[in-house]
GROMACS .gro file of C-alpha atoms in nm:
model
  135
    1MET     CA    1  -5.148   1.201  -0.660
    2LYS     CA    2  -4.844   1.102  -0.879
    3ALA     CA    3  -4.623   1.364  -0.677
    4THR     CA    4  -4.713   1.149  -0.362
    5LEU     CA    5  -4.649   0.801  -0.586
    6ASN     CA    6  -4.341   0.864  -0.670
    7THR     CA    7  -4.259   0.992  -0.320
    8VAL     CA    8  -4.394   0.633  -0.194
    9LEU     CA    9  -4.192   0.497  -0.454
   10ALA     CA   10  -3.864   0.635  -0.399
   11ILE     CA   11  -3.886   0.576  -0.008
   12PHE     CA   12  -3.903   0.175  -0.036
   13ILE     CA   13  -3.624   0.205  -0.307
   14LEU     CA   14  -3.366   0.335  -0.091
   15ILE     CA   15  -3.558   0.099   0.217
   16ALA     CA   16  -3.426  -0.209  -0.024
   17ALA     CA   17  -3.165  -0.106  -0.165
   18GLY     CA   18  -3.043  -0.092   0.174
   19CYS     CA   19  -3.141  -0.364   0.302
   20THR     CA   20  -2.767  -0.583   0.383
   21THR     CA   21  -2.796  -0.905   0.517
   22PRO     CA   22  -2.516  -1.081   0.636
   23VAL     CA   23  -2.488  -1.442   0.542
   24ALA     CA   24  -2.236  -1.742   0.669
   25ILE     CA   25  -2.006  -1.879   0.476
   26ASP     CA   26  -1.886  -2.206   0.622
   27PRO     CA   27  -2.026  -2.237   0.989
   28GLN     CA   28  -1.879  -2.540   0.957
   29THR     CA   29  -1.575  -2.482   0.925
   30GLY     CA   30  -1.534  -2.262   1.208
   31GLU     CA   31  -1.411  -1.984   0.972
   32GLN     CA   32  -1.533  -1.606   1.045
   33GLN     CA   33  -1.609  -1.536   0.691
   34THR     CA   34  -1.895  -1.390   0.606
   35ALA     CA   35  -2.062  -1.273   0.299
   36LYS     CA   36  -2.320  -0.985   0.247
   37PHE     CA   37  -2.669  -1.044   0.025
   38GLN     CA   38  -2.737  -0.601  -0.006
   39ALA     CA   39  -2.993  -0.493  -0.310
   40GLY     CA   40  -3.070  -0.886  -0.477
   41TYR     CA   41  -2.673  -0.921  -0.502
   42PHE     CA   42  -2.481  -1.139  -0.292
   43TYR     CA   43  -2.141  -1.071  -0.188
   44ALA     CA   44  -1.810  -1.321  -0.073
   45PRO     CA   45  -1.466  -1.321  -0.042
   46LEU     CA   46  -1.213  -1.577  -0.249
   47ASP     CA   47  -0.897  -1.694  -0.195
   48ALA     CA   48  -0.815  -1.701  -0.553
   49ASP     CA   49  -0.662  -1.439  -0.899
   50ILE     CA   50  -0.982  -1.349  -1.148
   51GLY     CA   51  -0.864  -1.539  -1.412
   52THR     CA   52  -0.856  -1.880  -1.177
   53VAL     CA   53  -1.214  -1.801  -1.030
   54PHE     CA   54  -1.372  -1.709  -1.367
   55ARG     CA   55  -1.208  -2.072  -1.547
   56THR     CA   56  -1.393  -2.225  -1.231
   57ALA     CA   57  -1.715  -2.064  -1.233
   58ILE     CA   58  -1.754  -2.105  -1.574
   59ARG     CA   59  -1.698  -2.495  -1.550
   60GLU     CA   60  -1.929  -2.526  -1.219
   61LEU     CA   61  -2.237  -2.358  -1.398
   62ASP     CA   62  -2.177  -2.561  -1.668
   63GLU     CA   63  -2.212  -2.854  -1.487
   64MET     CA   64  -2.559  -2.627  -1.288
   65GLY     CA   65  -2.692  -2.736  -1.652
   66TYR     CA   66  -2.726  -2.275  -1.641
   67TYR     CA   67  -2.682  -2.156  -2.076
   68ARG     CA   68  -2.437  -1.955  -2.033
   69THR     CA   69  -2.451  -1.600  -2.343
   70GLY     CA   70  -2.131  -1.446  -2.250
   71GLU     CA   71  -1.883  -1.243  -2.070
   72LEU     CA   72  -1.747  -0.929  -2.049
   73HIS     CA   73  -1.388  -0.937  -1.977
   74LYS     CA   74  -1.224  -0.646  -1.848
   75GLU     CA   75  -0.871  -0.552  -1.684
   76LYS     CA   76  -1.001  -0.492  -1.261
   77TYR     CA   77  -1.317  -0.774  -1.344
   78ILE     CA   78  -1.450  -1.029  -1.573
   79THR     CA   79  -1.841  -1.064  -1.587
   80ILE     CA   80  -2.037  -1.367  -1.623
   81TYR     CA   81  -2.379  -1.366  -1.807
   82ALA     CA   82  -2.603  -1.713  -1.822
   83ARG     CA   83  -2.980  -1.813  -1.824
   84LYS     CA   84  -3.146  -2.035  -1.631
   85VAL     CA   85  -3.424  -2.280  -1.731
   86GLY     CA   86  -3.715  -2.009  -1.690
   87ASP     CA   87  -3.548  -1.792  -1.823
   88GLU     CA   88  -3.441  -1.641  -1.548
   89LYS     CA   89  -3.092  -1.417  -1.591
   90ILE     CA   90  -2.778  -1.554  -1.392
   91THR     CA   91  -2.477  -1.308  -1.348
   92VAL     CA   92  -2.178  -1.411  -1.140
   93LYS     CA   93  -1.910  -1.056  -1.136
   94SER     CA   94  -1.489  -1.159  -1.003
   95TYR     CA   95  -1.307  -0.873  -0.852
   96TYR     CA   96  -1.081  -0.752  -0.639
   97PRO     CA   97  -1.250  -0.490  -0.429
   98SER     CA   98  -1.125  -0.119  -0.365
   99LYS     CA   99  -0.924  -0.101  -0.025
  100ASN     CA  100  -1.234   0.044   0.093
  101SER     CA  101  -1.413  -0.262   0.133
  102ASP     CA  102  -1.483  -0.487   0.402
  103LEU     CA  103  -1.410  -0.769   0.134
  104ALA     CA  104  -1.035  -0.649   0.113
  105GLU     CA  105  -0.750  -0.822   0.161
  106ALA     CA  106  -0.436  -0.850  -0.016
  107GLY     CA  107  -0.385  -1.075  -0.279
  108LYS     CA  108  -0.766  -1.211  -0.264
  109SER     CA  109  -1.065  -1.172  -0.514
  110ALA     CA  110  -1.417  -1.160  -0.464
  111LEU     CA  111  -1.724  -1.227  -0.642
  112ARG     CA  112  -2.074  -1.140  -0.684
  113ILE     CA  113  -2.375  -1.288  -0.777
  114ARG     CA  114  -2.738  -1.190  -0.914
  115VAL     CA  115  -3.004  -1.404  -0.978
  116GLY     CA  116  -3.327  -1.271  -1.122
  117LYS     CA  117  -3.454  -0.967  -1.141
  118PHE     CA  118  -3.423  -0.949  -0.781
  119GLY     CA  119  -3.178  -1.177  -0.661
  120ASN     CA  120  -3.189  -1.545  -0.509
  121LEU     CA  121  -2.997  -1.530  -0.153
  122ALA     CA  122  -2.997  -1.938  -0.148
  123GLU     CA  123  -2.934  -2.043  -0.484
  124SER     CA  124  -2.665  -1.731  -0.503
  125GLN     CA  125  -2.502  -1.958  -0.165
  126MET     CA  126  -2.521  -2.270  -0.363
  127ILE     CA  127  -2.357  -2.091  -0.697
  128TYR     CA  128  -2.067  -1.978  -0.445
  129ALA     CA  129  -2.007  -2.231  -0.308
  130ARG     CA  130  -1.966  -2.491  -0.612
  131ILE     CA  131  -1.741  -2.232  -0.700
  132ARG     CA  132  -1.585  -2.151  -0.400
  133ASP     CA  133  -1.556  -2.627  -0.313
  134ALA     CA  134  -1.389  -2.633  -0.616
  135LEU     CA  135  -1.142  -2.425  -0.614
   0.00000   0.00000   0.00000
């Protein structure tokens, strides 16, 4: 019984982790840019370096009423940790995508956003749009 339950759980996790949803970033401009929502994370490109994205992101998160709880600065990425009402965790990571990534373009960075334990596409899009518009 335990082995069957573990097998079903493992299959469910593999299916959930493999689901990717393409998301239109700005259909009003007519650009063909798209982001993706995969396994609870929202991934999208930006036309700025990670330092500029970081400064803009902390300002926008503060204006949106989120409570920043920490930051992690590394050579290739910067992560911002925040909380919202209801103590739901928000993570915003600014990074340079690998050359093999579909988000990779010369001189561009990308954002990875996660809201809550399982992700929230609508709120992630809202955070991304505020950061992108502020740049």
